[in-house]
Tab-separated table of C-alpha atoms (C1' of nucleotides) in Angstrom:
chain	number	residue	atom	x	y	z
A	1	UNK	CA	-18.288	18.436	-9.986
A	2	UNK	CA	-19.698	14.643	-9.383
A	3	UNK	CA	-18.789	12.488	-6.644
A	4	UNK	CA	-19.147	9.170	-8.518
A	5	UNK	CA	-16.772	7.382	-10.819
A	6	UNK	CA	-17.102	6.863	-14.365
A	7	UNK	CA	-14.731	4.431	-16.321
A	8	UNK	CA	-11.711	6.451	-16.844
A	9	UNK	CA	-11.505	7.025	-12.647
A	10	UNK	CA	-12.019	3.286	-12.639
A	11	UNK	CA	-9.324	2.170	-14.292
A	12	UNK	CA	-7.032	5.017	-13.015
A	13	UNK	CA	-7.893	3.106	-9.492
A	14	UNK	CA	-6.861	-0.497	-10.567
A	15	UNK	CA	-3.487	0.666	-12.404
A	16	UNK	CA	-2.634	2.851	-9.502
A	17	UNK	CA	-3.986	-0.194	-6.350
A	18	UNK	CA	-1.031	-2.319	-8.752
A	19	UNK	CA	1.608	0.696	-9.311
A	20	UNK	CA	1.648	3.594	-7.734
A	21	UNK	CA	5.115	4.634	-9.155
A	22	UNK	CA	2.806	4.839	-12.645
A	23	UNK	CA	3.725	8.746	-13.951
A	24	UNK	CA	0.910	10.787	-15.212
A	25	UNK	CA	2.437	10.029	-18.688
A	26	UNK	CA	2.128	6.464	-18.423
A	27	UNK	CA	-1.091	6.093	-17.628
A	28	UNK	CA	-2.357	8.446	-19.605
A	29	UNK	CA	-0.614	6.392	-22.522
A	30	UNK	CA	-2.555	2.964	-21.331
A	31	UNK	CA	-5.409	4.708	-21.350
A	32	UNK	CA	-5.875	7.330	-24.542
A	33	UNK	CA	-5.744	10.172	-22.359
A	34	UNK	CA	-4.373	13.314	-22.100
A	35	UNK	CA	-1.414	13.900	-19.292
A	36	UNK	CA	-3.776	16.862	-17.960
A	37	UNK	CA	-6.580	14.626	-17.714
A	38	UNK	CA	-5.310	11.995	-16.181
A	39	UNK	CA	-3.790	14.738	-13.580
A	40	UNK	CA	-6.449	16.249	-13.086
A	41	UNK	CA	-8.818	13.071	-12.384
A	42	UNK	CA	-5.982	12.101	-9.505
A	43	UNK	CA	-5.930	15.303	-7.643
A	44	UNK	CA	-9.671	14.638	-7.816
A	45	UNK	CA	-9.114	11.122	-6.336
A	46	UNK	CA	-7.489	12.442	-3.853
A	47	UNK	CA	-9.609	15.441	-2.563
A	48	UNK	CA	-12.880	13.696	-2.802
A	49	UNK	CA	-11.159	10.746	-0.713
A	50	UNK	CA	-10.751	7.753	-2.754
A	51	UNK	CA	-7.415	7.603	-2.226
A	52	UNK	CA	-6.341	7.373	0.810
A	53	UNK	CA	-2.552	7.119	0.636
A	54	UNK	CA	0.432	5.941	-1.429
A	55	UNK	CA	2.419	3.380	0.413
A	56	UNK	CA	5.959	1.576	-0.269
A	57	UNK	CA	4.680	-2.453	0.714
A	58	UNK	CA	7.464	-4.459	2.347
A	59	UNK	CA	9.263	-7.894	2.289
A	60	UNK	CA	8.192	-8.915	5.645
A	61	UNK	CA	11.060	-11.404	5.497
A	62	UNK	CA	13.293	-9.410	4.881
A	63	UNK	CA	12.968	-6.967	7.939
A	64	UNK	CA	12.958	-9.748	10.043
A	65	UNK	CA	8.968	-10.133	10.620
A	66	UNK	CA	8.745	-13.816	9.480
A	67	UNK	CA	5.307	-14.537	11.881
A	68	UNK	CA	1.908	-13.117	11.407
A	69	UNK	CA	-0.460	-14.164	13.501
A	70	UNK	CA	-4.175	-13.761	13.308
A	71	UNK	CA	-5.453	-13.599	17.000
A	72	UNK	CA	-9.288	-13.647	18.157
A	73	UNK	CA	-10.128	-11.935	20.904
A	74	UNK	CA	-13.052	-12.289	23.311
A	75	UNK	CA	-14.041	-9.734	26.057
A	76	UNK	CA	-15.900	-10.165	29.257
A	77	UNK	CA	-17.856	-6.967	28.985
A	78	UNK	CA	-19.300	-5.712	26.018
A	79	UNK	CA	-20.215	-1.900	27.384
A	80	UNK	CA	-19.202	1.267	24.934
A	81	UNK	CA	-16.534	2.380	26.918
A	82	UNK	CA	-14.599	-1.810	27.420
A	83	UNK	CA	-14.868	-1.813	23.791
A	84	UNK	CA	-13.897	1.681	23.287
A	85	UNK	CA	-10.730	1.165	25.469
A	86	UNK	CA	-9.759	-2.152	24.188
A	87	UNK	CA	-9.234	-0.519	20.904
A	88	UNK	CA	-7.641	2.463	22.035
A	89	UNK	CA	-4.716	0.297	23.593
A	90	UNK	CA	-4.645	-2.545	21.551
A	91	UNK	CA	-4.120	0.041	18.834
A	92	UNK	CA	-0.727	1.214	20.311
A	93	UNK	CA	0.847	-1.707	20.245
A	94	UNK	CA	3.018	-1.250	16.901
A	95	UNK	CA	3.130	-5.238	16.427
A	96	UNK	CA	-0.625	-4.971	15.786
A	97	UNK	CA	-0.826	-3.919	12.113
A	98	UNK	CA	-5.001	-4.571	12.227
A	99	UNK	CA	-7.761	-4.832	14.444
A	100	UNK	CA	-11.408	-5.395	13.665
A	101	UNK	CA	-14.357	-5.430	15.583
A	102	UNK	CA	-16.380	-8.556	14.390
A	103	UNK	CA	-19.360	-10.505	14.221
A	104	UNK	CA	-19.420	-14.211	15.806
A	105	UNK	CA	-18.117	-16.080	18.637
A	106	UNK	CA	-15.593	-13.351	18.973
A	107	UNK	CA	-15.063	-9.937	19.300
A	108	UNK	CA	-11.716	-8.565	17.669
A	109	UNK	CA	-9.764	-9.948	15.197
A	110	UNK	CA	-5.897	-8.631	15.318
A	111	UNK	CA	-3.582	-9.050	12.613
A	112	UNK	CA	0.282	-9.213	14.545
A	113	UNK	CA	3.500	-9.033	12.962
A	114	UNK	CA	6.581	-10.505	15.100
A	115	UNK	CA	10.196	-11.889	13.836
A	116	UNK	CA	9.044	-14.979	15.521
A	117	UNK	CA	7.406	-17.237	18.182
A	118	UNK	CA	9.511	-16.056	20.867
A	119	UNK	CA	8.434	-12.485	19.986
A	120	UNK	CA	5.251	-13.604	19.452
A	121	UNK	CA	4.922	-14.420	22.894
A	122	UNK	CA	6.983	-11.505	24.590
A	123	UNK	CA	4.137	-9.905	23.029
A	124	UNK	CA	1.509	-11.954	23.981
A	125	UNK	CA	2.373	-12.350	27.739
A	126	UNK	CA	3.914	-8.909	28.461
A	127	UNK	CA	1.343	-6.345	25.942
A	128	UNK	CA	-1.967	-8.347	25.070
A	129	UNK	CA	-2.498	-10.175	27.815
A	130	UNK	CA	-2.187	-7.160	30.027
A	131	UNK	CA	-4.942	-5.566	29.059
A	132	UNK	CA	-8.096	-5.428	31.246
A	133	UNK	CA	-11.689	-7.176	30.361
A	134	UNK	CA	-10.138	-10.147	28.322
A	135	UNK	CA	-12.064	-13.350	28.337
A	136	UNK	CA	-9.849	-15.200	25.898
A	137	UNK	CA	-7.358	-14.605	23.361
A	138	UNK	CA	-7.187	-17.760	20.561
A	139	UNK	CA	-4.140	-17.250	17.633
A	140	UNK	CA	-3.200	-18.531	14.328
A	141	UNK	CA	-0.169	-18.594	12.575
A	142	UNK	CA	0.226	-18.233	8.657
A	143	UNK	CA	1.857	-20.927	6.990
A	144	UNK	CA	2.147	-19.596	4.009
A	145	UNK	CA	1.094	-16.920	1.983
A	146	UNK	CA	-0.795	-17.957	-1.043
A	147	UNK	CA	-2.376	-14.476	-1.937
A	148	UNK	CA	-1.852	-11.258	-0.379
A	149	UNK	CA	-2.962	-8.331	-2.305
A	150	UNK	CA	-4.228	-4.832	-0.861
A	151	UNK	CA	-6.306	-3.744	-4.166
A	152	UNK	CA	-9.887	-4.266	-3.927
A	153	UNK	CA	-11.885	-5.622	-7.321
A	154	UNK	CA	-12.939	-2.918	-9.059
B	1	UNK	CA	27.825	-3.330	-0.678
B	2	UNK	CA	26.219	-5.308	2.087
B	3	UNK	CA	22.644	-6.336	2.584
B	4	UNK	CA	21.623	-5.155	6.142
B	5	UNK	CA	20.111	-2.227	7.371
B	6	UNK	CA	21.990	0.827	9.520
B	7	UNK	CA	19.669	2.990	10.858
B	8	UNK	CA	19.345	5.345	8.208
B	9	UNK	CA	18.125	2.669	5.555
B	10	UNK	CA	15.179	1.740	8.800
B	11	UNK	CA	14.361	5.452	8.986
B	12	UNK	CA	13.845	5.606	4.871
B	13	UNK	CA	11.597	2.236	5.244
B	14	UNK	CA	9.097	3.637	8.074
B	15	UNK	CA	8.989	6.835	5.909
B	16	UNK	CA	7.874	5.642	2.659
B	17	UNK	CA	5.507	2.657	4.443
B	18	UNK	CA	3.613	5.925	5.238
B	19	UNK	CA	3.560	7.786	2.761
B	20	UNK	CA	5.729	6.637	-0.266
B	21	UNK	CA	5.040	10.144	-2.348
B	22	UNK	CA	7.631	11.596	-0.040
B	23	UNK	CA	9.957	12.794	-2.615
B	24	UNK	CA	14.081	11.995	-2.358
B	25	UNK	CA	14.681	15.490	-1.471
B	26	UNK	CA	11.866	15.667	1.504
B	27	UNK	CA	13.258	12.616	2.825
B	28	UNK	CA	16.628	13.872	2.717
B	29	UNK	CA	15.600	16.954	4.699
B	30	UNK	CA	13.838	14.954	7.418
B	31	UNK	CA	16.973	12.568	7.890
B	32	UNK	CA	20.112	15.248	7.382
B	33	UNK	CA	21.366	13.547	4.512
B	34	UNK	CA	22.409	14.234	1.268
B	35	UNK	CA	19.570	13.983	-1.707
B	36	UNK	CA	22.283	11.477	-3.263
B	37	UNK	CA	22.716	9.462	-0.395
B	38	UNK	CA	18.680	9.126	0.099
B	39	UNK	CA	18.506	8.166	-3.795
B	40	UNK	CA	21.350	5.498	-3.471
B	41	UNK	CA	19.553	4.006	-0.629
B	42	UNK	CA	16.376	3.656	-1.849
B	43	UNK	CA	17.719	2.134	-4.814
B	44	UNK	CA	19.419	-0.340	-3.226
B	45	UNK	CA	16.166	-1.251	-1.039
B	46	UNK	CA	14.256	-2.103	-4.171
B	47	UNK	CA	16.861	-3.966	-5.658
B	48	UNK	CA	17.447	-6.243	-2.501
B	49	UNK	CA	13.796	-6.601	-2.580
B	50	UNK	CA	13.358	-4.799	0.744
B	51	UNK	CA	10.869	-2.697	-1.048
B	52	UNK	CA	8.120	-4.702	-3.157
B	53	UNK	CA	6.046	-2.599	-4.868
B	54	UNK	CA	4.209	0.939	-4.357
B	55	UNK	CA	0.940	1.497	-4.170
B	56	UNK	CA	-2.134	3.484	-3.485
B	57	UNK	CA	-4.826	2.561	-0.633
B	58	UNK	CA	-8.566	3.343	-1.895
B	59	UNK	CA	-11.195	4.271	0.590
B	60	UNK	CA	-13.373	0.759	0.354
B	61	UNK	CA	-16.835	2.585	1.445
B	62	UNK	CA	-16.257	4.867	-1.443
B	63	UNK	CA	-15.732	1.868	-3.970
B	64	UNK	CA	-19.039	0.188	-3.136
B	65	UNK	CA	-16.784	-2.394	-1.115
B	66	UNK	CA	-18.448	-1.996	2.648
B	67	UNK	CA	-18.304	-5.593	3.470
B	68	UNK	CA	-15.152	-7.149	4.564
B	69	UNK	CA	-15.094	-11.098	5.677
B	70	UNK	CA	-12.531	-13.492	6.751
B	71	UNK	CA	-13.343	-16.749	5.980
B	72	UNK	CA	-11.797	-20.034	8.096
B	73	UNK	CA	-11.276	-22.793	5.161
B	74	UNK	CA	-11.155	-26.594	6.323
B	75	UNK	CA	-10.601	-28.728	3.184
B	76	UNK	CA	-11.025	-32.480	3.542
B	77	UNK	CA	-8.137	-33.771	2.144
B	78	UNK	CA	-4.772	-32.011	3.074
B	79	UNK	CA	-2.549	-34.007	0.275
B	80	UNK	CA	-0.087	-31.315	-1.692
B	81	UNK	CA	-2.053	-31.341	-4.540
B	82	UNK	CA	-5.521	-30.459	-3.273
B	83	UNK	CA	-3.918	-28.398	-1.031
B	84	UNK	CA	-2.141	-26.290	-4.034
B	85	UNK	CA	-4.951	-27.079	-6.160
B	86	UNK	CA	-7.466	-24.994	-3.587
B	87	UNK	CA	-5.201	-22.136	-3.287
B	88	UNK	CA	-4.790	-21.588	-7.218
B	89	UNK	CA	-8.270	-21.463	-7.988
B	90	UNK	CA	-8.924	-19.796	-4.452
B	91	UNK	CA	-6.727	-16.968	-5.657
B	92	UNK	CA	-8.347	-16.077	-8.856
B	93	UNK	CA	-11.556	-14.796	-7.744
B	94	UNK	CA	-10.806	-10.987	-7.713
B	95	UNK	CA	-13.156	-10.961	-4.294
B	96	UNK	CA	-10.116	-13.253	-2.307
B	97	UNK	CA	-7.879	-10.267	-1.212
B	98	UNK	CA	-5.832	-12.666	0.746
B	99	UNK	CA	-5.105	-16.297	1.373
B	100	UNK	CA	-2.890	-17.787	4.123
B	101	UNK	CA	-2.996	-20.955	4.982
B	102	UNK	CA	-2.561	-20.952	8.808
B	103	UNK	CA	-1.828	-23.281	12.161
B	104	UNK	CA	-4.777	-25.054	14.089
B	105	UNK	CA	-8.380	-26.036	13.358
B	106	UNK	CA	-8.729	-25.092	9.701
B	107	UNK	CA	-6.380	-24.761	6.531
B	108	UNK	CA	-7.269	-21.412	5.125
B	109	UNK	CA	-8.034	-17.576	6.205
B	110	UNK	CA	-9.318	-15.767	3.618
B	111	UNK	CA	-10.398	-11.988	3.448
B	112	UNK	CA	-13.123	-10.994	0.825
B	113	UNK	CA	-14.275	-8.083	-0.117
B	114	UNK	CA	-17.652	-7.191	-1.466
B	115	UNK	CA	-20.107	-4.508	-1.303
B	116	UNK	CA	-22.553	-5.852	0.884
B	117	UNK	CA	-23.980	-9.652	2.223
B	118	UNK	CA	-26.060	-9.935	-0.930
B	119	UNK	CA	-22.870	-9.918	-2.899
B	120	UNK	CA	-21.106	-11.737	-0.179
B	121	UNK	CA	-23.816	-14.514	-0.630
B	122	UNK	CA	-23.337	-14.580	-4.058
B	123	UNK	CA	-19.574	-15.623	-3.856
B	124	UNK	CA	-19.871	-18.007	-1.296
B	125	UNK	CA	-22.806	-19.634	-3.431
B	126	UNK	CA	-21.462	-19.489	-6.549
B	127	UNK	CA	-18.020	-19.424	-6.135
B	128	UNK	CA	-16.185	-20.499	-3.297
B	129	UNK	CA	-18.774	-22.985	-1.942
B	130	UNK	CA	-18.016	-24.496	-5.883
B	131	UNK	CA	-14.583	-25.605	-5.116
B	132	UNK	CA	-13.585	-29.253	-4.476
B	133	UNK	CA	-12.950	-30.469	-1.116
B	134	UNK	CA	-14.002	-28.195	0.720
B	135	UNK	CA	-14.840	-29.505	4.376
B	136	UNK	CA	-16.875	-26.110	6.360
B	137	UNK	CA	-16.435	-23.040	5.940
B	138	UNK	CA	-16.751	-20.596	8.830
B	139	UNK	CA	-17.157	-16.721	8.100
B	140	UNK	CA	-16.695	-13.585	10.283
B	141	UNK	CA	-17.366	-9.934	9.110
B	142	UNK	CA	-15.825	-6.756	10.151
B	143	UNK	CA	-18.254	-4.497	12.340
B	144	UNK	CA	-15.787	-1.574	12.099
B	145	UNK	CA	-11.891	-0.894	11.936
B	146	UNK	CA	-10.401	0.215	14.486
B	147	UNK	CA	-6.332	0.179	13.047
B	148	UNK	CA	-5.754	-0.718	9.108
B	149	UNK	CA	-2.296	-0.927	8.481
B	150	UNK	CA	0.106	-2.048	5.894
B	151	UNK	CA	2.803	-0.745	7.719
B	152	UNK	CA	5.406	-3.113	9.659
B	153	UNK	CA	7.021	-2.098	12.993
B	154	UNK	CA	10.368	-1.032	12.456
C	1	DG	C1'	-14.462	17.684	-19.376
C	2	DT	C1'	-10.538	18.011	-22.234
C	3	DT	C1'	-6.385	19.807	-24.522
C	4	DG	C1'	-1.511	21.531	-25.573
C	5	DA	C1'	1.994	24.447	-24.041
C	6	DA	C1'	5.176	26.310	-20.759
C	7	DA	C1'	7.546	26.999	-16.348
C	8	DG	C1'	9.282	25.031	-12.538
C	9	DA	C1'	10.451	21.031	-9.733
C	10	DC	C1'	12.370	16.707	-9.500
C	11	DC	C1'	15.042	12.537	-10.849
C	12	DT	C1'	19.146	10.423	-12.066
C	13	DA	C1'	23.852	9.663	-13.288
C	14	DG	C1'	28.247	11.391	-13.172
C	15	DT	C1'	32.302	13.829	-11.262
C	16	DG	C1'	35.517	14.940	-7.780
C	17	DA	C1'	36.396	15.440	-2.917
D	1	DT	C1'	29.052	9.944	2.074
D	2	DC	C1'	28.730	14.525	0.190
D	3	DA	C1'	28.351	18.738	-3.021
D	4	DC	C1'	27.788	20.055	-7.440
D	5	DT	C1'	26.445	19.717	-12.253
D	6	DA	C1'	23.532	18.932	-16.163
D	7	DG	C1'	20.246	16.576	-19.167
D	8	DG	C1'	16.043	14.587	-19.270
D	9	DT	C1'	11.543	13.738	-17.335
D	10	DC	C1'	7.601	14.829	-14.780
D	11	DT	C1'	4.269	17.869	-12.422
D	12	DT	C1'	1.270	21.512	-12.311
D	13	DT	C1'	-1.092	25.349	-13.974
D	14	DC	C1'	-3.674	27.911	-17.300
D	15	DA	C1'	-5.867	29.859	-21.300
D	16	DA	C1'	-8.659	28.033	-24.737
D	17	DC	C1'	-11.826	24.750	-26.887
DNA sequence: GTTGAAAGACCTAGTGA
DNA sequence: TCACTAGGTCTTTCAAC
């Protein structure tokens, strides 16, 4: 069997990025499909890796993590193994949601929930700050959210 | 019936922001409860809007979407109606995945995806770059990802 | 790759405890 | 909150095209 998509998987992936609670039935009525078709083109999806996982997407406000902060972080050694380990335990921290390795002035780029600043900075002083090899640490604080979307253009 | 959260209704919430094709009765086996208690709950979670919306994550390198970039937006003019007037037509290219507007130095964070800089150039040239009052704009890309969550600590 | 059919699993609402 | 029931829906498989 191929490994690439044709239109049919395409669209499969856009309804399913927007609803994942879709049934077979459904889509396969949106689409002009049969119900076997369309199942059998998601357990594809799925083995071959496309989709990664089906996930319930909160009210942040509502569970009492009102803050997200974007902090930039900048390390005084750039060797495998500071990198490596920086990761490792900035990982653990469950208030980190992200982290990327970036290009630029900086070298991470966390994404941190919190219920607010005081959190924020419990978590700051007492978890990010403690960890070794960190040149500077500079944070910004959504506003607002004007888009926030986790489906990729397809 | 109230609207807060015992500790079975946190339990149900960290379950399905894993992996929401947990069915009632597997949850109900992992928390000792009945299958109608787990179905009540979750019920109730969607219609206090605990729970948004469902959906599946794709694998982006397997989408042709290997380039991730967050964009720092300064605008020029920081009245309401630019301001609201940048983040409507900010949010209809299908490249902006998200759009905060944030604390400090600039106005906006944006993350774009696109398959690769060529692509990246392309909306920055002929799309964002287009929009009105638009002061600099400063981008970072993602080297590699070390933690990708949608998941909030509970 | 696609289809329809069929069996089994699950959802959902309701009852009574 | 639970156990049980029952109807309806959905998933999953499979022989056949």
């Amino acid at each position: 069997m191929t490994n690439e998509l044709d239109p049919t998987d395409i669209e499969i992936l856009k309804l399913l990025q927007q609803d994942a609670t879709l049934t077979n039935k459904e889509i396969s009525f949106k689409l002009h499909k049969s119900i076997a078709t369309i199942h059998e083109r998601i357990k594809r999806l799925k083995e071959q890796g496309y989709i990664l996982r089906t996930v319930s997407i909160l009210n942040r406000k509502k569970i009492n993590k009102s803050l997200i902060a974007f902090s930039q972080v900048l390390l005084n050694d750039h060797a495998a193994d500071t990198l490596a380990a920086f990761e490792r335990e900035v990982s653990k921290f469950p208030e980190v949601m992200e982290c990327f390795q970036m290009t630029g002035t900086f070298d991470f780029i966390l994404r941190i929930a919190t219920s607010d600043m005081d959190a924020y900075h419990d978590f700051y002083r007492n978890k990010l700050a403690t960890l070794p090899n960190i040149t500077t640490v500079q944070s910004f604080f959504v506003l607002s959210e004007t888009k926030s979307d986790t489906a990729y253009p397809l």
